[in-house]
mmCIF file of C-alpha atoms and ligand atoms in Angstrom:
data_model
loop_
_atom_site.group_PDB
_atom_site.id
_atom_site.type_symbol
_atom_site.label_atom_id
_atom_site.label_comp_id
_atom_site.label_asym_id
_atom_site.label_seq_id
_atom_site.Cartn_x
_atom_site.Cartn_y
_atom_site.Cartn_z
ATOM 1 C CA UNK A 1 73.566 -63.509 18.503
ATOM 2 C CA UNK A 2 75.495 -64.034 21.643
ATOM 3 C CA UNK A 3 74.174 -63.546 25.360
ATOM 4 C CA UNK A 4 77.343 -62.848 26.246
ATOM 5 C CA UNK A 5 77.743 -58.949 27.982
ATOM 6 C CA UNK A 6 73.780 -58.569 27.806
ATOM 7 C CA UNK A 7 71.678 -57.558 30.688
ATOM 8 C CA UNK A 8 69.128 -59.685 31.384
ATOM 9 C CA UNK A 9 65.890 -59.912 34.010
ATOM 10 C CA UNK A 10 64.707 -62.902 34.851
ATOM 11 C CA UNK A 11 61.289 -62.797 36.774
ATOM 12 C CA UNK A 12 60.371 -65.876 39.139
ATOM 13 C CA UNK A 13 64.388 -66.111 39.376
ATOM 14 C CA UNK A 14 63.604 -67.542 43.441
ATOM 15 C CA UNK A 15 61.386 -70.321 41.759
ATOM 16 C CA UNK A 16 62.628 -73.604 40.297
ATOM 17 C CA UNK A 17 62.292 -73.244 36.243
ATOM 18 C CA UNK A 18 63.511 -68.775 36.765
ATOM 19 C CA UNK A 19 66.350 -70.180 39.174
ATOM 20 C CA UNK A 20 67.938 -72.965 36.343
ATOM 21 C CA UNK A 21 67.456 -70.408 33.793
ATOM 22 C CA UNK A 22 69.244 -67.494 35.654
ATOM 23 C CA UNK A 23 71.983 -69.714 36.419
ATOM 24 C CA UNK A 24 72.552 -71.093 32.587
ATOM 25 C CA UNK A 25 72.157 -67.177 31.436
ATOM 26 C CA UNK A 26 74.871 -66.139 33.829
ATOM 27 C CA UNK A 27 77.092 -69.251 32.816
ATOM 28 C CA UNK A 28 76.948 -67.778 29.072
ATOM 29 C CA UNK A 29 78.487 -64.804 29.917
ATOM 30 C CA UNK A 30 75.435 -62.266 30.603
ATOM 31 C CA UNK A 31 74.678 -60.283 33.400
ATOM 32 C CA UNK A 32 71.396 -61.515 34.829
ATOM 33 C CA UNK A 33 69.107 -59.289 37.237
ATOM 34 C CA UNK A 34 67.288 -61.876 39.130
ATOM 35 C CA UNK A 35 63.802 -60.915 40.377
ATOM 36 C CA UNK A 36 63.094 -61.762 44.175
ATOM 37 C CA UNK A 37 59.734 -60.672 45.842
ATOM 38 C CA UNK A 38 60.832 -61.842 49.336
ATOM 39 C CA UNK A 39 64.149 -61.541 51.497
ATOM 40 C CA UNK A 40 65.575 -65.569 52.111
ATOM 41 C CA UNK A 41 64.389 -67.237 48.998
ATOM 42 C CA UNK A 42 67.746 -66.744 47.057
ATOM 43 C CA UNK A 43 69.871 -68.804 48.229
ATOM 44 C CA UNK A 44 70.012 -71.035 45.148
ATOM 45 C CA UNK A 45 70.978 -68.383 42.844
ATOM 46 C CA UNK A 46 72.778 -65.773 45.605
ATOM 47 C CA UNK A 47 76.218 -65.402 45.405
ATOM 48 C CA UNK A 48 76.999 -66.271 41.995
ATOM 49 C CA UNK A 49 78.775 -64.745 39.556
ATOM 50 C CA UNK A 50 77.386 -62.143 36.741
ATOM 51 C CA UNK A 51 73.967 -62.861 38.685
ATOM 52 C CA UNK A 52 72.736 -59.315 40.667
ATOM 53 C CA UNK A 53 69.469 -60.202 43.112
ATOM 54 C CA UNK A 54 67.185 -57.068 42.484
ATOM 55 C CA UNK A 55 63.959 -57.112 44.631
ATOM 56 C CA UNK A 56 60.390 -56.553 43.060
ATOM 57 C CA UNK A 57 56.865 -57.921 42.996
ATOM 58 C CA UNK A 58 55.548 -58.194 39.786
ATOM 59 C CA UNK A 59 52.388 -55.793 40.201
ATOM 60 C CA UNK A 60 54.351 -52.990 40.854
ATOM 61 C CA UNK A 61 54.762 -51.525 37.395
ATOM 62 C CA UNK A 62 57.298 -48.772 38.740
ATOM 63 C CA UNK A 63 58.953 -50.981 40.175
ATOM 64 C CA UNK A 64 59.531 -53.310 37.042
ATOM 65 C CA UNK A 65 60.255 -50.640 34.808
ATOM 66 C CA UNK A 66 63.265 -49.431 37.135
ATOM 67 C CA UNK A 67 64.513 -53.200 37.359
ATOM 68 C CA UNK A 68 64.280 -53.531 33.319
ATOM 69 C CA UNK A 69 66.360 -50.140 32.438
ATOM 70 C CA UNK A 70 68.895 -50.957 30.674
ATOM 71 C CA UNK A 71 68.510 -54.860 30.343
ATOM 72 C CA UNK A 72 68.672 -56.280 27.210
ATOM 73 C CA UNK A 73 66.359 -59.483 27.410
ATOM 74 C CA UNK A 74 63.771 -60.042 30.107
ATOM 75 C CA UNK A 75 62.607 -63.641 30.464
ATOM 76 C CA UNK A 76 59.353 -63.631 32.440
ATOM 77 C CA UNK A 77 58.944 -66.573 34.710
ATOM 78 C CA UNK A 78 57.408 -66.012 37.830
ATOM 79 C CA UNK A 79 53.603 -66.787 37.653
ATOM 80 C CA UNK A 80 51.145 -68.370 40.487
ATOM 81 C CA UNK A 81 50.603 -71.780 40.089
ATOM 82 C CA UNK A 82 47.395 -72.440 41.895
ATOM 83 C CA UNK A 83 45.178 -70.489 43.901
ATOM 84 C CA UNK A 84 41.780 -69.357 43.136
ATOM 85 C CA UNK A 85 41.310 -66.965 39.844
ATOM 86 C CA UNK A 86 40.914 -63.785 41.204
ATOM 87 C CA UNK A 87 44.740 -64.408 42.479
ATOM 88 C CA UNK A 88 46.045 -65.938 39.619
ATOM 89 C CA UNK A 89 44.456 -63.353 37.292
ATOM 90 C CA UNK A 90 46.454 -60.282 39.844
ATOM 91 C CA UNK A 91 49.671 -62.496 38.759
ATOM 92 C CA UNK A 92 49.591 -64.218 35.685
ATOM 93 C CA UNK A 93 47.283 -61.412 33.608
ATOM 94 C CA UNK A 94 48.333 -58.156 35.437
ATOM 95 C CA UNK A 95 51.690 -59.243 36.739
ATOM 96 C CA UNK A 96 52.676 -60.219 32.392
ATOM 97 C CA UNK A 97 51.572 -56.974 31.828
ATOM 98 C CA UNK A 98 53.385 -54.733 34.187
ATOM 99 C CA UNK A 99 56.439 -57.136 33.255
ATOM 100 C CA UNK A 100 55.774 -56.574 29.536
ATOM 101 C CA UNK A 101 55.290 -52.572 30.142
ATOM 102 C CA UNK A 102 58.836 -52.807 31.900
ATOM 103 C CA UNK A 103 60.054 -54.580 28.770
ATOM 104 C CA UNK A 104 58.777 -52.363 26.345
ATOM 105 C CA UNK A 105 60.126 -49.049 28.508
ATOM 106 C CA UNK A 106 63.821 -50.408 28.188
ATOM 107 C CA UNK A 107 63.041 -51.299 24.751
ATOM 108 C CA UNK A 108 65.038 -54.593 25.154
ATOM 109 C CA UNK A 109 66.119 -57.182 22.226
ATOM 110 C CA UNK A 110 63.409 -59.338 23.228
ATOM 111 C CA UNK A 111 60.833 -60.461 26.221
ATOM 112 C CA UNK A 112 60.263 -64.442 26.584
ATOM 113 C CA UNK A 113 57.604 -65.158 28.453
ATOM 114 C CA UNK A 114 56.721 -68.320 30.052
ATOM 115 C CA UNK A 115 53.608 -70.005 29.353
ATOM 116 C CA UNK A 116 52.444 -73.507 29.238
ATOM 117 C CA UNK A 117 50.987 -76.332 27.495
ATOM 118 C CA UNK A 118 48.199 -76.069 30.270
ATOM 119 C CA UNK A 119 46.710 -73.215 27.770
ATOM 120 C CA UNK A 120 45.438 -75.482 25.580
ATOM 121 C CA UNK A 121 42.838 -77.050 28.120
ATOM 122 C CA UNK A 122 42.128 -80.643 28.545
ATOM 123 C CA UNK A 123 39.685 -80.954 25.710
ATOM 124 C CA UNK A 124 42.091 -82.040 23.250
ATOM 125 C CA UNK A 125 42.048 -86.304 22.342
ATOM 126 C CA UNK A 126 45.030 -86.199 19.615
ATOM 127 C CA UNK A 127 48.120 -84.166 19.110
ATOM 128 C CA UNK A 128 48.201 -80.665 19.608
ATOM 129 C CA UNK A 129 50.467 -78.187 17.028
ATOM 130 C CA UNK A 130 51.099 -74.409 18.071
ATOM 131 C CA UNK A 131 48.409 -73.105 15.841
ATOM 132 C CA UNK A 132 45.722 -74.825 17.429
ATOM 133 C CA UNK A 133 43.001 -72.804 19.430
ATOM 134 C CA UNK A 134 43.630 -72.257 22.734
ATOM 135 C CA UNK A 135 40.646 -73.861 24.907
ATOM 136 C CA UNK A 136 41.450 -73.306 28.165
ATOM 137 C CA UNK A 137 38.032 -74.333 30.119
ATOM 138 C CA UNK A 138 37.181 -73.002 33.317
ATOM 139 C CA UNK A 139 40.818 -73.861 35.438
ATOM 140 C CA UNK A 140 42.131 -70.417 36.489
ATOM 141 C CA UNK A 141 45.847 -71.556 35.847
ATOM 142 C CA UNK A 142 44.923 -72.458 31.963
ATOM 143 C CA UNK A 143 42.196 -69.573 31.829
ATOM 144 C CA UNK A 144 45.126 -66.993 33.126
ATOM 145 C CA UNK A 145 47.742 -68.474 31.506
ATOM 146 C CA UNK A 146 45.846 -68.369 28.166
ATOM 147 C CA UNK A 147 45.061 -64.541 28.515
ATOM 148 C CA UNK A 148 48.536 -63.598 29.637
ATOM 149 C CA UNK A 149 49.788 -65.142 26.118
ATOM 150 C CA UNK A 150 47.217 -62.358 25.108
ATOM 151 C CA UNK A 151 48.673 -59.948 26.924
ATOM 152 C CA UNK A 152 52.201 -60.394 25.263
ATOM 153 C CA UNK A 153 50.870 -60.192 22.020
ATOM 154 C CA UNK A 154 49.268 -57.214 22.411
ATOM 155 C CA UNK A 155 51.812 -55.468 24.274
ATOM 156 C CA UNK A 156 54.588 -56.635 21.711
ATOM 157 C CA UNK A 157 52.484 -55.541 18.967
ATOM 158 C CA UNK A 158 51.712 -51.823 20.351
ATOM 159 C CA UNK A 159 55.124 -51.193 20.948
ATOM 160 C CA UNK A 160 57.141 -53.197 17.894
ATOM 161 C CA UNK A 161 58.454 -55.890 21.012
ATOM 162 C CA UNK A 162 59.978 -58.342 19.928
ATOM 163 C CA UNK A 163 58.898 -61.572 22.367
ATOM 164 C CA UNK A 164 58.663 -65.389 22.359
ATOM 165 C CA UNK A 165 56.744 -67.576 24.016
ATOM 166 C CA UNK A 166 57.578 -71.517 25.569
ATOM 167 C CA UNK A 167 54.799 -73.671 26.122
ATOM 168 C CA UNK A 168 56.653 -76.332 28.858
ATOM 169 C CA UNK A 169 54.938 -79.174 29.216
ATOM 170 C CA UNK A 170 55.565 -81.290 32.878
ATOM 171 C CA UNK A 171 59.216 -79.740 33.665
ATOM 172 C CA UNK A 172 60.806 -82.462 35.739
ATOM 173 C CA UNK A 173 64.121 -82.327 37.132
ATOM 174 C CA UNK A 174 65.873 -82.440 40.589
ATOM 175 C CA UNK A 175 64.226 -79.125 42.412
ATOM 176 C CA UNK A 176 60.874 -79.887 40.839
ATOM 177 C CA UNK A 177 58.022 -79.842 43.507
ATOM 178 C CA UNK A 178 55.150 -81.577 41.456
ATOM 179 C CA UNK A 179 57.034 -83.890 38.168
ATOM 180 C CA UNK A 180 59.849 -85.040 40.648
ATOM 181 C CA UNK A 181 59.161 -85.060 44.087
ATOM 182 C CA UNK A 182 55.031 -85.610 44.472
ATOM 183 C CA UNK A 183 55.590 -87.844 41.559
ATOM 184 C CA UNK A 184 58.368 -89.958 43.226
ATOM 185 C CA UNK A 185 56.219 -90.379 45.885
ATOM 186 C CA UNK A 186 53.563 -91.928 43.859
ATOM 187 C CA UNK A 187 56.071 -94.428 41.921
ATOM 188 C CA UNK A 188 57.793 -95.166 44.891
ATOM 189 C CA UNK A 189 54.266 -96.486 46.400
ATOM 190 C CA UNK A 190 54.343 -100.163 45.980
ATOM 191 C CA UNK A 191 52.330 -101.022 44.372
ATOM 192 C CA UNK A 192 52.004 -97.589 42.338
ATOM 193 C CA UNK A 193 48.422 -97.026 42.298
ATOM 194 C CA UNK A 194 47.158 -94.499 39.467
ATOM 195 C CA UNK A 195 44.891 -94.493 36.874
ATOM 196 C CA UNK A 196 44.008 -97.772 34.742
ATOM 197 C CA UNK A 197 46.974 -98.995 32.985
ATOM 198 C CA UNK A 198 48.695 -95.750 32.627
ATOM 199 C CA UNK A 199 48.259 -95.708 28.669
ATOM 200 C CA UNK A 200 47.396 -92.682 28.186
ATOM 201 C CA UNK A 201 50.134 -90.184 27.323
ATOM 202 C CA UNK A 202 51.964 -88.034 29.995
ATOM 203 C CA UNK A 203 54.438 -84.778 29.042
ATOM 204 C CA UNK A 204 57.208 -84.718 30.842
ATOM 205 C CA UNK A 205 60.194 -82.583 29.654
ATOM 206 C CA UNK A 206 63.688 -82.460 31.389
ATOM 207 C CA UNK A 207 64.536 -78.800 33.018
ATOM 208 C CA UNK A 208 67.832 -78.819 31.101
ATOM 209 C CA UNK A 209 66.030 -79.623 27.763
ATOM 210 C CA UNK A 210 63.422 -76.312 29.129
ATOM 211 C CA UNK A 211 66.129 -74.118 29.426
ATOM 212 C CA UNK A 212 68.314 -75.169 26.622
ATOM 213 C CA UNK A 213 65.017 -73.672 24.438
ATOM 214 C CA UNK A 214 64.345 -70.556 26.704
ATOM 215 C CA UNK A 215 68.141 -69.340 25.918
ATOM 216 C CA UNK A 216 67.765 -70.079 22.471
ATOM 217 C CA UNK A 217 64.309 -68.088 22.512
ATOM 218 C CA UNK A 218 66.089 -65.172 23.465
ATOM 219 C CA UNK A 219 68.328 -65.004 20.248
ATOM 220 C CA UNK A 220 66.555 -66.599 17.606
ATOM 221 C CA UNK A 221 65.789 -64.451 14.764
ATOM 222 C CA UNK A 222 63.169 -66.973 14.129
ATOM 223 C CA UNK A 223 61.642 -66.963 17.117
ATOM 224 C CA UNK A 224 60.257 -63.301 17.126
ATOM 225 C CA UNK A 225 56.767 -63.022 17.694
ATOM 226 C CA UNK A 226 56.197 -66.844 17.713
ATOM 227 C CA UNK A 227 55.165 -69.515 20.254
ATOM 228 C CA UNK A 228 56.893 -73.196 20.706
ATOM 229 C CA UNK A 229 54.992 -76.316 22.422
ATOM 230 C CA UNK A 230 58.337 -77.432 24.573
ATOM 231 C CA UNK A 231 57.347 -81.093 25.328
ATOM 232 C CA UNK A 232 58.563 -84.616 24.832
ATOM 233 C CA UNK A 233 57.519 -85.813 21.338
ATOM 234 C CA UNK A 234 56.773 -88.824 21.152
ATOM 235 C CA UNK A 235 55.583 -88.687 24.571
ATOM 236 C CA UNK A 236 55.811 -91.404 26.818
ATOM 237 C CA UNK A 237 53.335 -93.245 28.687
ATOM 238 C CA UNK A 238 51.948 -92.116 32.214
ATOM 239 C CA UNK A 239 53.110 -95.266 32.918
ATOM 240 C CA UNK A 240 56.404 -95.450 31.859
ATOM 241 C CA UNK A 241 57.052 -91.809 33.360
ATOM 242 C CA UNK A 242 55.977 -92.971 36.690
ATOM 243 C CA UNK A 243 58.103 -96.752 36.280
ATOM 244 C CA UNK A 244 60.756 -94.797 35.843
ATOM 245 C CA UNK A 245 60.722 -93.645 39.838
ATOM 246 C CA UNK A 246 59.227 -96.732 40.852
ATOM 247 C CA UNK A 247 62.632 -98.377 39.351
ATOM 248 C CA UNK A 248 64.238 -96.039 41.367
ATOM 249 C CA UNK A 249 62.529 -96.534 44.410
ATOM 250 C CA UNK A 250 63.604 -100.431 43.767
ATOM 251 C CA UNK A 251 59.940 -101.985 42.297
ATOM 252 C CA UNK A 252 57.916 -101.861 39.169
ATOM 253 C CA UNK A 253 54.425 -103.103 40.719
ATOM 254 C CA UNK A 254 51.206 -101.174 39.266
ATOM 255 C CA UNK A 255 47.838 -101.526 40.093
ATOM 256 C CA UNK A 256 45.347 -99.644 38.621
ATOM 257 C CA UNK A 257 42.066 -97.614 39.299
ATOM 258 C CA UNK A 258 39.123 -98.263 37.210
ATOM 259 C CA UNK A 259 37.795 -94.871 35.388
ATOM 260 C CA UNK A 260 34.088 -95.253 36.332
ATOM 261 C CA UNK A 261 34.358 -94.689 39.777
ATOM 262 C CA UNK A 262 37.026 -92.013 39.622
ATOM 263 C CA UNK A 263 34.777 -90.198 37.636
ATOM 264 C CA UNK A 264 31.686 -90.724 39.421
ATOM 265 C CA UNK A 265 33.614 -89.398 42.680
ATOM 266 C CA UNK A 266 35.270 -86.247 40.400
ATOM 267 C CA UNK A 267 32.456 -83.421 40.864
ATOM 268 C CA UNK A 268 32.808 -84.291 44.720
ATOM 269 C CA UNK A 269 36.151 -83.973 44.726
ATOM 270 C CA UNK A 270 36.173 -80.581 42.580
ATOM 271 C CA UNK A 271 33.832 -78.989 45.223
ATOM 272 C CA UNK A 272 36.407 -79.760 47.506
ATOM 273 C CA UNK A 273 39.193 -78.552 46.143
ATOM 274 C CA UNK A 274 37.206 -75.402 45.189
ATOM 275 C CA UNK A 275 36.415 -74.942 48.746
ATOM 276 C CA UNK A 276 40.241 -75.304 49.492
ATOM 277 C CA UNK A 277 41.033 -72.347 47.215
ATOM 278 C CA UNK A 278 42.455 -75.062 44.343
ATOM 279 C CA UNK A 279 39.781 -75.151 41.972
ATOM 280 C CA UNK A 280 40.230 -77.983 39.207
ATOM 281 C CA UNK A 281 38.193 -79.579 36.623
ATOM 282 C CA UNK A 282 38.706 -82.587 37.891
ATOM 283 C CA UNK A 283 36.042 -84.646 35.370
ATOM 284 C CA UNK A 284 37.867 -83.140 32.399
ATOM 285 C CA UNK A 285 41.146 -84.128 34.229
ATOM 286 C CA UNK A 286 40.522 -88.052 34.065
ATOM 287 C CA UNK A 287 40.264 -88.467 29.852
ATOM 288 C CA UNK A 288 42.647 -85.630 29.550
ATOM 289 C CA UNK A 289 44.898 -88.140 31.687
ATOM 290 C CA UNK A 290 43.666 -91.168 29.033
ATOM 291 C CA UNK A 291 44.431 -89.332 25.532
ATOM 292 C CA UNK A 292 47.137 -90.689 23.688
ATOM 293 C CA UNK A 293 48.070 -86.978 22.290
ATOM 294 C CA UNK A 294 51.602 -85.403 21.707
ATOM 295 C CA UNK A 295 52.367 -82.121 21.845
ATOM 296 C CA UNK A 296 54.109 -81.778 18.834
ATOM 297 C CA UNK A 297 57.445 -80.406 18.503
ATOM 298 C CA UNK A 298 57.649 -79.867 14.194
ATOM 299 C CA UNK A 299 57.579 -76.361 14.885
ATOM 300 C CA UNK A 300 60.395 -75.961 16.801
ATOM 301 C CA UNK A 301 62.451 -78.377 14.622
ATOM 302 C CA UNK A 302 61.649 -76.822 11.583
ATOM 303 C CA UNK A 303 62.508 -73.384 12.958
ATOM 304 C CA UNK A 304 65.231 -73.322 15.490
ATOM 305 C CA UNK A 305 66.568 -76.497 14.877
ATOM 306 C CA UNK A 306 65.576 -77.706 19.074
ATOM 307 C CA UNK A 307 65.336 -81.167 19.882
ATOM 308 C CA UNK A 308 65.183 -82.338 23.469
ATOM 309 C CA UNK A 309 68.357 -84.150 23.964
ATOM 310 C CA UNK A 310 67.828 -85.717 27.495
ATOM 311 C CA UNK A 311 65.591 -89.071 27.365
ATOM 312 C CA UNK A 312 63.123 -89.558 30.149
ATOM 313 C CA UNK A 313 65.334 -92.635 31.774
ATOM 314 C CA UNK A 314 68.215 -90.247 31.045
ATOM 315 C CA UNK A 315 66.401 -87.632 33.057
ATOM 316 C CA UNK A 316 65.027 -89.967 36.095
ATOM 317 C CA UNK A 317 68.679 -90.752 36.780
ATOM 318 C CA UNK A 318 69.356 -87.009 36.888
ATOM 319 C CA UNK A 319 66.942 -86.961 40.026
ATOM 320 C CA UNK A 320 68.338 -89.183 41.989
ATOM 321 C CA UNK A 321 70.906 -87.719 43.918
ATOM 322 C CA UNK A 322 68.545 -84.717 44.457
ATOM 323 C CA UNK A 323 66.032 -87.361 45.695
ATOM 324 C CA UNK A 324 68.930 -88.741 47.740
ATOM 325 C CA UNK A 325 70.206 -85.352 49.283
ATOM 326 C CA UNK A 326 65.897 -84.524 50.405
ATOM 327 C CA UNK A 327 65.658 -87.894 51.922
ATOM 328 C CA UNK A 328 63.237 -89.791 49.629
ATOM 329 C CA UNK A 329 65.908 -92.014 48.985
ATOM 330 C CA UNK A 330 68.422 -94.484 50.943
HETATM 331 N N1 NAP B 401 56.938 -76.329 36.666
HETATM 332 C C1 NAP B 401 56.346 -76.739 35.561
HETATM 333 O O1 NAP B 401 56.181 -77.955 35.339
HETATM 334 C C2 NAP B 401 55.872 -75.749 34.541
HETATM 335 C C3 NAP B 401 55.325 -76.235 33.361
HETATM 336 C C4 NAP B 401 54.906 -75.336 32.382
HETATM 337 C C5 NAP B 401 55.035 -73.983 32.591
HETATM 338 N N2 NAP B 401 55.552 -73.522 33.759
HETATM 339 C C6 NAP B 401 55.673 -72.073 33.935
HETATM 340 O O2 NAP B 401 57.006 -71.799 34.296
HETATM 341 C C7 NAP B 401 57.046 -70.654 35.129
HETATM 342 C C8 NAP B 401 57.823 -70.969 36.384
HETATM 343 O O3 NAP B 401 57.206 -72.054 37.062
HETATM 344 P P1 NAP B 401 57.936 -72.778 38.282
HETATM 345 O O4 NAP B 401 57.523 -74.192 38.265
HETATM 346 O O5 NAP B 401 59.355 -72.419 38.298
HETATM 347 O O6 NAP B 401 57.171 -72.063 39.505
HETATM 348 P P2 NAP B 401 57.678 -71.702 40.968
HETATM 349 O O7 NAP B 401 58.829 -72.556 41.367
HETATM 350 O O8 NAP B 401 56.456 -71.691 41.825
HETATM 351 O O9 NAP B 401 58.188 -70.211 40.808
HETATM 352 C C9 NAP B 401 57.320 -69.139 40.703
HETATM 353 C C10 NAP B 401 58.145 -67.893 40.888
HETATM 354 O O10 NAP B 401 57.318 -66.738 40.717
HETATM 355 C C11 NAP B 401 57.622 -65.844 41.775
HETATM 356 N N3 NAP B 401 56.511 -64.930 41.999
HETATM 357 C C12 NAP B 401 55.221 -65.246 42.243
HETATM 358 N N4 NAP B 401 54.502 -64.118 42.404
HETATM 359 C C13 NAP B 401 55.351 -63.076 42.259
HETATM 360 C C14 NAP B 401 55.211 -61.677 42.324
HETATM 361 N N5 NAP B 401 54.027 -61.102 42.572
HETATM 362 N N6 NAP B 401 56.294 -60.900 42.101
HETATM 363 C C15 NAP B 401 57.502 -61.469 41.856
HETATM 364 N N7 NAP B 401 57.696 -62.799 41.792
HETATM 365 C C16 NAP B 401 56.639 -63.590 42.003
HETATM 366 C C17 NAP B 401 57.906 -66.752 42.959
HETATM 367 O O11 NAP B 401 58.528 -66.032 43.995
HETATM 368 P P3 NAP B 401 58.647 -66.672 45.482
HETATM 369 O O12 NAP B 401 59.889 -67.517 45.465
HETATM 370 O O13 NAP B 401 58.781 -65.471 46.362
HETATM 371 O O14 NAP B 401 57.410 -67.462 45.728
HETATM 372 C C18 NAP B 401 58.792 -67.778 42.274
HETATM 373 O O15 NAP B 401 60.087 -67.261 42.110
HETATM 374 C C19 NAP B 401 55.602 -70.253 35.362
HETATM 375 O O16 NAP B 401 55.286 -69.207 34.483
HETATM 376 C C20 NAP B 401 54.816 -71.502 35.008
HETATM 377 O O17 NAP B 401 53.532 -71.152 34.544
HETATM 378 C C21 NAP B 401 55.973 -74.368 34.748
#
């Protein structure tokens, strides 16, 4: 099935993974209604053709259900991030639901909604499949991630929806706030200082490689009703990710941290971060950071036929000129 001459919404279409994907939609050919909450934050996807700005906020179940007549495909991207869970619960559980109420109203083709590898919590030591249980601890981004995947199901299954859901794993990629720039800034320390000899297994996944798997999502027949892990497999090192902007920044000097104290220091450093509204689990965070676990990528193989095609030193270079153009680099 083509996406050309479809109508599609695209929530989260003013953020960086919503904005890529409106963008490749429109280039195939379909009409894309791109979801913007606030006047000014277009301007990456404004002005382009087959690509309508409609304004909305996800809560407002009226609101979504007027902006989905008549699409075809919604893909359902805009989510909070971080904040404490009350917030992230109003977006990420309530906000998926208005969005999938929307979808089931217009009765579209199919609803993709974005989700993470995040859901599976931290707790895991070796590779993770699709069919594993979903432990997301106490972080409110994996807790409300995990029950908006809940929400989908349940939404798709009262109404015969068809929907798919992408589990991203670190989407890096010029435009990327935390896998590109805050991480550039870490290689580019010399020496990069991080934890131990960055062994332990990192996930980052190229935005083109992201979106590549969210179009295909949208048409699969396979893809109905199932979820995909969308993450580099095998997955590099934490060290080689971070190398790979350190060799940009023009050095390839490491020095690392020593567990113990890191996690001695971790509760304080959670109450902190709860106290700034960012509540983390940060002790969990530290052997999460050591496991030498893949999210594994069979699934999607086996039944769309998806493999990431751009290599992480493949990628890096792809940042550069975006690194360039903010200043980060000569
Ligand atoms: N980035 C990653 O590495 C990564 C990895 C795995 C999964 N994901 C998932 O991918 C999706 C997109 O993430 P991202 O990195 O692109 O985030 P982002 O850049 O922060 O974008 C979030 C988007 O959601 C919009 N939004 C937030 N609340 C809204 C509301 N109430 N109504 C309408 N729109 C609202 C934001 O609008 P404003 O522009 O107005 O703020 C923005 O467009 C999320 O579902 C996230 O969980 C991301």
């Amino acid at each position: 099935m083509t996406l050309k001459g479809a109508t599609a919404l695209v929530t989260g279409a003013t953020g960086f993974l919503g904005g890529e994907i409106a963008r490749r939609l429109a280039a195939e050919g379909a009409r894309v209604r791109a979801l913007a909450r606030r006047p000014g934050r277009d301007a990456y996807i404004r002005d382009l053709p087959n690509v309508e700005i409609v304004m909305g906020d996800i809560n407002d179940t009226e609101r979504m259900k007027e902006v989905a007549a008549g699409c075809d495909y919604i893909v359902h991207c805009a989510a909070a991030l971080g904040g404490p869970l009350p917030h992230q619960r109003r977006l990420n559980v309530d906000g998926t639901r208005s969005v999938m109420q929307a979808a089931a109203a217009a009765r579209v083709r199919r609803a993709l909604h974005i989700s993470t590898i995040a859901v599976y919590g931290y707790g895991y030591t070796s590779d993770v499949t699709e069919e594993m249980p979903q432990k997301p601890g106490r972080v409110p981004y994996n807790v409300t991630k995990s029950e908006a995947e809940k929400v989908v199901r349940q939404i798709g299954a009262q109404n015969n929806l068809s929907y798919s859901i992408i589990r991203p794993g670190m989407v890096y990629g010029p435009r990327s706030g935390m896998w590109t720039m805050f991480m550039f800034n870490l290689g580019k320390r010399n020496p990069t200082i991080f934890l131990g000899d960055g062994s332990g297994y990192a996930h980052p996944i190229y935005i083109d490689d992201v979106v590549d798997m969210a179009a295909l999502l949208l048409t699969h027949p396979a893809a109905d009703g199932e979820a995909f892990n969308c993450a580099p497999d095998p997955a590099p090192t934490w060290r080689e990710f971070l190398s790979g902007y350190s060799r940009l920044a023009g050095h390839q000097n490491w020095r690392g941290l020593p567990a113990l104290p890191l996690r001695i220091i971790a509760p304080a450093v959670e109450l902190a971060l709860t106290l700034r509204g960012e509540p983390q689990d940060v002790p969990a965070l530290i052997p999460f950071m050591q496991a030498r676990k893949t999210y594994k990528m069979d699934k999607a193989r086996r039944l769309l036929g998806w493999e990431a095609r751009v290599s992480l030193e493949d990628g890096i270079r792809r940042c550069e000129p975006w690194l360039r153009e903010k200043g980060l680099l000569p």
